[in-house]
Amino acid sequence: EAGVAQSPRYKIIEKRQSVAFWCNPISGHATLYWYQQILGQGPKLLIQFQNNGVVDDSQLPKDRFSAERLKGVDSTLKIQPAKLEDSAVYLCASSLDALMGVRETQYFGPGTRLLVL
Amino acid sequence: AQSVTQLDSQVPVFEEAPVELRCNYSSSVSVYLFWYVQYPNQGLQLLLKYLSGSTLVKGINGFEAEFNKSQTSFHLRKPSVHISDTAEYFCAVTPSDGTDKLIFGTGTRLQVFP
């Protein structure tokens, strides 16, 4: 079974530029998550999708971050414009169906390492 | 609100020695507890989880953890570590009130020396 795929693996941009990350979850997984992992910290949830709807985006900085999952499969996370403090690893995860009431395991991709100069 | 504390940022240990990685949590409601491992340049992988039942949980790669409700702890243990266990370990909780949000600790770097 293929795991969660993410691209690119690394990205270096200058502040005020825009950047986009792509995630392809495990086939059949209804729930998709984006996490931000700043160096020396644990991952922090940015947004959670159930199919193509947003379940939780309370910690997403909506003035600069946006995410979509239009067809309920792949997802894109965008930052525009980027700030120095956005330097982090962006992790995508998926689970079978978080709304089934069972604590489904979240499977993580390898992440995209972003450096903002 | 929930929070997770991993007091040890780094734990050095010799190969074949036992190890314990500490995790304490704070929550006003019951929680489910998780340990994840992150190998270099890889995503997080679930080691084990506690949802209910026996407080001693066994996971992959010989790891186990014990849930202690009175001490609000969920320490991870392995009786004999290998070089390949060198990685970052994250403790996480999610409230049992129906939400699905994982709240992670800051991680513990386990470094196994030959």
Short mmCIF file of C-alpha atoms in Angstrom, two decimals:
data_model
loop_
_atom_site.label_atom_id
_atom_site.label_comp_id
_atom_site.label_asym_id
_atom_site.label_seq_id
_atom_site.Cartn_x
_atom_site.Cartn_y
_atom_site.Cartn_z
CA GLU A 1 0.00 0.00 0.00
CA ALA A 2 1.45 3.37 -0.99
CA GLY A 3 1.92 5.87 1.81
CA VAL A 4 1.18 9.57 1.96
CA ALA A 5 3.05 11.40 -0.78
CA GLN A 6 4.24 14.99 -0.54
CA SER A 7 6.08 17.31 -2.88
CA PRO A 8 8.36 19.08 -3.07
CA ARG A 9 10.59 17.64 -0.35
CA TYR A 10 12.55 20.87 0.03
CA LYS A 11 11.89 24.50 -0.87
CA ILE A 12 13.89 27.67 -0.36
CA ILE A 13 12.23 31.01 -1.04
CA GLU A 14 12.67 34.64 -0.11
CA LYS A 15 10.27 36.39 2.23
CA ARG A 16 7.17 37.85 0.59
CA GLN A 17 7.26 35.18 -2.12
CA SER A 18 4.52 32.60 -2.44
CA VAL A 19 4.87 28.82 -2.21
CA ALA A 20 2.61 25.79 -2.58
CA PHE A 21 2.85 22.27 -1.21
CA TRP A 22 1.06 19.22 -2.53
CA CYS A 23 -0.18 16.13 -0.71
CA ASN A 24 -1.64 12.87 -1.98
CA PRO A 25 -3.16 10.83 0.88
CA ILE A 26 -3.46 7.08 1.15
CA SER A 27 -6.10 5.80 -1.24
CA GLY A 28 -9.53 5.69 0.37
CA HIS A 29 -8.68 7.92 3.30
CA ALA A 30 -11.41 10.48 3.89
CA THR A 31 -9.58 12.63 6.42
CA LEU A 32 -6.55 14.75 5.56
CA TYR A 33 -4.47 16.92 7.87
CA TRP A 34 -1.79 19.57 7.39
CA TYR A 35 0.67 20.14 10.25
CA GLN A 36 3.41 22.71 10.74
CA GLN A 37 6.52 21.51 12.58
CA ILE A 38 8.90 24.29 13.59
CA LEU A 39 12.41 23.22 14.53
CA GLY A 40 12.53 22.02 18.13
CA GLN A 41 8.74 21.80 18.45
CA GLY A 42 6.11 19.15 17.96
CA PRO A 43 3.79 19.27 14.97
CA LYS A 44 0.89 21.71 15.18
CA LEU A 45 -2.34 21.10 13.30
CA LEU A 46 -3.07 23.78 10.70
CA ILE A 47 -6.15 22.37 9.00
CA GLN A 48 -8.19 19.18 8.85
CA PHE A 49 -10.36 18.10 5.91
CA GLN A 50 -13.11 15.49 5.85
CA ASN A 51 -13.43 14.62 2.16
CA ASN A 52 -13.50 18.09 0.56
CA GLY A 53 -14.92 19.94 3.59
CA VAL A 54 -13.00 21.73 6.33
CA VAL A 55 -13.41 20.26 9.84
CA ASP A 56 -10.94 22.44 11.74
CA ASP A 57 -8.88 25.41 10.54
CA SER A 58 -8.74 27.27 13.84
CA GLN A 59 -4.94 27.45 13.85
CA LEU A 60 -4.47 28.33 10.20
CA PRO A 61 -3.18 31.92 9.72
CA LYS A 62 -5.82 32.76 7.18
CA ASP A 63 -4.30 36.09 6.19
CA ARG A 64 -1.48 34.26 4.44
CA PHE A 65 -2.21 30.53 4.45
CA SER A 66 -4.82 28.77 2.37
CA ALA A 67 -5.58 25.12 1.69
CA GLU A 68 -7.94 23.23 -0.52
CA ARG A 69 -9.00 19.67 -1.24
CA LEU A 70 -11.33 20.22 -4.15
CA LYS A 71 -12.07 16.63 -5.18
CA GLY A 72 -11.69 15.09 -1.77
CA VAL A 73 -8.39 13.43 -2.63
CA ASP A 74 -5.25 15.55 -3.22
CA SER A 75 -4.69 18.70 -1.25
CA THR A 76 -2.66 21.88 -1.72
CA LEU A 77 -1.38 24.18 1.02
CA LYS A 78 -0.32 27.69 -0.04
CA ILE A 79 1.52 30.48 1.72
CA GLN A 80 1.31 33.97 0.27
CA PRO A 81 3.28 36.03 1.17
CA ALA A 82 5.78 34.00 3.16
CA LYS A 83 7.44 35.31 6.32
CA LEU A 84 10.69 34.26 7.96
CA GLU A 85 8.78 32.56 10.77
CA ASP A 86 7.10 30.23 8.26
CA SER A 87 10.34 28.27 7.99
CA ALA A 88 9.32 24.79 9.12
CA VAL A 89 8.51 21.29 7.97
CA TYR A 90 4.99 20.96 6.63
CA LEU A 91 3.57 17.52 7.24
CA CYS A 92 0.55 16.00 5.58
CA ALA A 93 -1.28 13.09 7.21
CA SER A 94 -4.36 11.06 6.40
CA SER A 95 -6.67 8.69 8.23
CA LEU A 96 -9.44 6.39 7.15
CA ASP A 97 -12.35 8.37 8.56
CA ALA A 98 -11.97 10.49 11.69
CA LEU A 99 -15.73 10.93 11.98
CA MET A 100 -16.38 7.21 12.50
CA GLY A 101 -15.89 7.80 16.21
CA VAL A 102 -12.91 5.50 16.43
CA ARG A 103 -9.51 6.99 16.94
CA GLU A 104 -8.18 6.15 13.51
CA THR A 105 -4.42 6.12 13.09
CA GLN A 106 -3.00 9.11 11.26
CA TYR A 107 -0.40 8.20 8.64
CA PHE A 108 2.17 10.87 7.93
CA GLY A 109 4.02 11.79 4.77
CA PRO A 110 7.76 12.63 4.74
CA GLY A 111 7.07 16.37 4.87
CA THR A 112 8.18 19.43 2.92
CA ARG A 113 11.03 21.37 4.48
CA LEU A 114 10.59 25.11 3.83
CA LEU A 115 13.28 27.70 4.38
CA VAL A 116 12.30 31.37 4.06
CA LEU A 117 15.25 33.75 3.64
CA ALA B 1 -7.39 22.71 26.68
CA GLN B 2 -4.79 20.00 26.58
CA SER B 3 -1.01 20.16 26.78
CA VAL B 4 1.81 17.65 26.64
CA THR B 5 5.16 17.92 28.38
CA GLN B 6 8.24 15.96 27.40
CA LEU B 7 10.80 17.12 29.93
CA ASP B 8 13.81 15.43 28.31
CA SER B 9 14.80 17.03 25.03
CA GLN B 10 17.63 14.53 24.56
CA VAL B 11 18.29 11.07 25.99
CA PRO B 12 21.66 9.45 25.28
CA VAL B 13 21.94 5.72 25.95
CA PHE B 14 24.23 2.83 25.09
CA GLU B 15 23.09 0.02 22.85
CA GLU B 16 21.33 -2.85 24.67
CA ALA B 17 20.60 -0.65 27.69
CA PRO B 18 17.03 0.04 28.83
CA VAL B 19 15.44 3.41 28.19
CA GLU B 20 12.47 5.39 29.42
CA LEU B 21 11.14 8.50 27.69
CA ARG B 22 8.88 10.57 29.87
CA CYS B 23 5.57 12.14 28.93
CA ASN B 24 3.13 14.03 31.12
CA TYR B 25 -0.10 15.62 30.01
CA SER B 26 -2.65 18.10 31.26
CA SER B 27 -6.33 17.94 30.40
CA SER B 28 -9.70 18.75 31.95
CA VAL B 29 -11.29 15.82 30.08
CA SER B 30 -10.28 12.24 29.45
CA VAL B 31 -7.77 11.77 26.68
CA TYR B 32 -6.42 9.19 24.32
CA LEU B 33 -2.62 8.94 24.27
CA PHE B 34 -0.13 8.23 21.52
CA TRP B 35 3.59 7.84 20.90
CA TYR B 36 5.01 8.59 17.47
CA VAL B 37 8.56 8.11 16.19
CA GLN B 38 10.24 10.24 13.53
CA TYR B 39 13.35 8.90 11.83
CA PRO B 40 15.62 11.38 10.04
CA ASN B 41 14.02 12.85 6.92
CA GLN B 42 10.89 10.78 7.37
CA GLY B 43 7.35 11.40 8.52
CA LEU B 44 5.96 10.37 11.87
CA GLN B 45 5.09 6.73 12.47
CA LEU B 46 2.73 5.49 15.18
CA LEU B 47 4.49 3.40 17.83
CA LEU B 48 1.52 2.71 20.09
CA LYS B 49 -1.68 4.20 21.44
CA TYR B 50 -3.86 3.99 24.52
CA LEU B 51 -7.60 4.26 23.99
CA SER B 52 -9.03 2.22 26.87
CA GLY B 53 -8.58 -1.03 28.75
CA SER B 54 -5.24 -2.29 30.01
CA THR B 55 -2.99 0.55 31.06
CA LEU B 56 0.09 -1.26 29.72
CA VAL B 57 0.23 -0.88 25.96
CA LYS B 58 2.62 -2.75 23.71
CA GLY B 59 3.69 -1.27 20.39
CA ILE B 60 5.98 -1.94 17.50
CA ASN B 61 9.75 -2.46 17.67
CA GLY B 62 9.60 -3.74 21.26
CA PHE B 63 8.34 -0.50 22.80
CA GLU B 64 5.69 -0.32 25.49
CA ALA B 65 4.05 2.46 27.49
CA GLU B 66 2.04 2.63 30.69
CA PHE B 67 -0.85 4.98 31.25
CA ASN B 68 -0.99 6.35 34.79
CA LYS B 69 -4.11 8.42 35.27
CA SER B 70 -3.27 9.61 38.79
CA GLN B 71 0.12 10.92 37.66
CA THR B 72 -1.18 12.00 34.23
CA SER B 73 1.74 10.23 32.62
CA PHE B 74 2.33 7.97 29.65
CA HIS B 75 6.02 7.04 29.74
CA LEU B 76 7.57 5.04 26.91
CA ARG B 77 9.97 2.19 27.68
CA LYS B 78 12.15 -0.33 25.93
CA PRO B 79 14.18 -2.96 27.82
CA SER B 80 17.05 -3.08 25.31
CA VAL B 81 17.63 -0.46 22.63
CA HIS B 82 19.32 -0.80 19.25
CA ILE B 83 21.30 1.66 17.20
CA SER B 84 18.34 1.77 14.82
CA ASP B 85 16.13 3.23 17.57
CA THR B 86 17.97 6.55 17.22
CA ALA B 87 15.19 8.98 16.33
CA GLU B 88 12.88 11.71 17.62
CA TYR B 89 9.97 10.50 19.76
CA PHE B 90 6.78 12.48 20.19
CA CYS B 91 4.06 11.98 22.77
CA ALA B 92 0.59 13.21 21.77
CA VAL B 93 -2.92 13.37 23.18
CA THR B 94 -6.36 13.85 21.78
CA PRO B 95 -9.42 14.59 23.92
CA SER B 96 -12.02 11.84 24.14
CA ASP B 97 -14.84 14.34 23.71
CA GLY B 98 -15.28 13.62 20.04
CA THR B 99 -12.65 15.86 18.48
CA ASP B 100 -9.79 14.37 16.53
CA LYS B 101 -7.08 16.92 17.12
CA LEU B 102 -3.64 15.55 18.03
CA ILE B 103 -1.69 17.76 20.43
CA PHE B 104 2.00 16.96 20.41
CA GLY B 105 4.79 17.43 22.91
CA THR B 106 8.08 19.01 21.87
CA GLY B 107 9.76 15.66 21.33
CA THR B 108 12.66 13.71 22.82
CA ARG B 109 15.73 12.92 20.79
CA LEU B 110 16.90 9.38 21.59
CA GLN B 111 20.55 8.86 20.67
CA VAL B 112 21.81 5.28 20.93
CA PHE B 113 25.58 4.80 21.09
CA PRO B 114 27.47 1.59 20.30
#
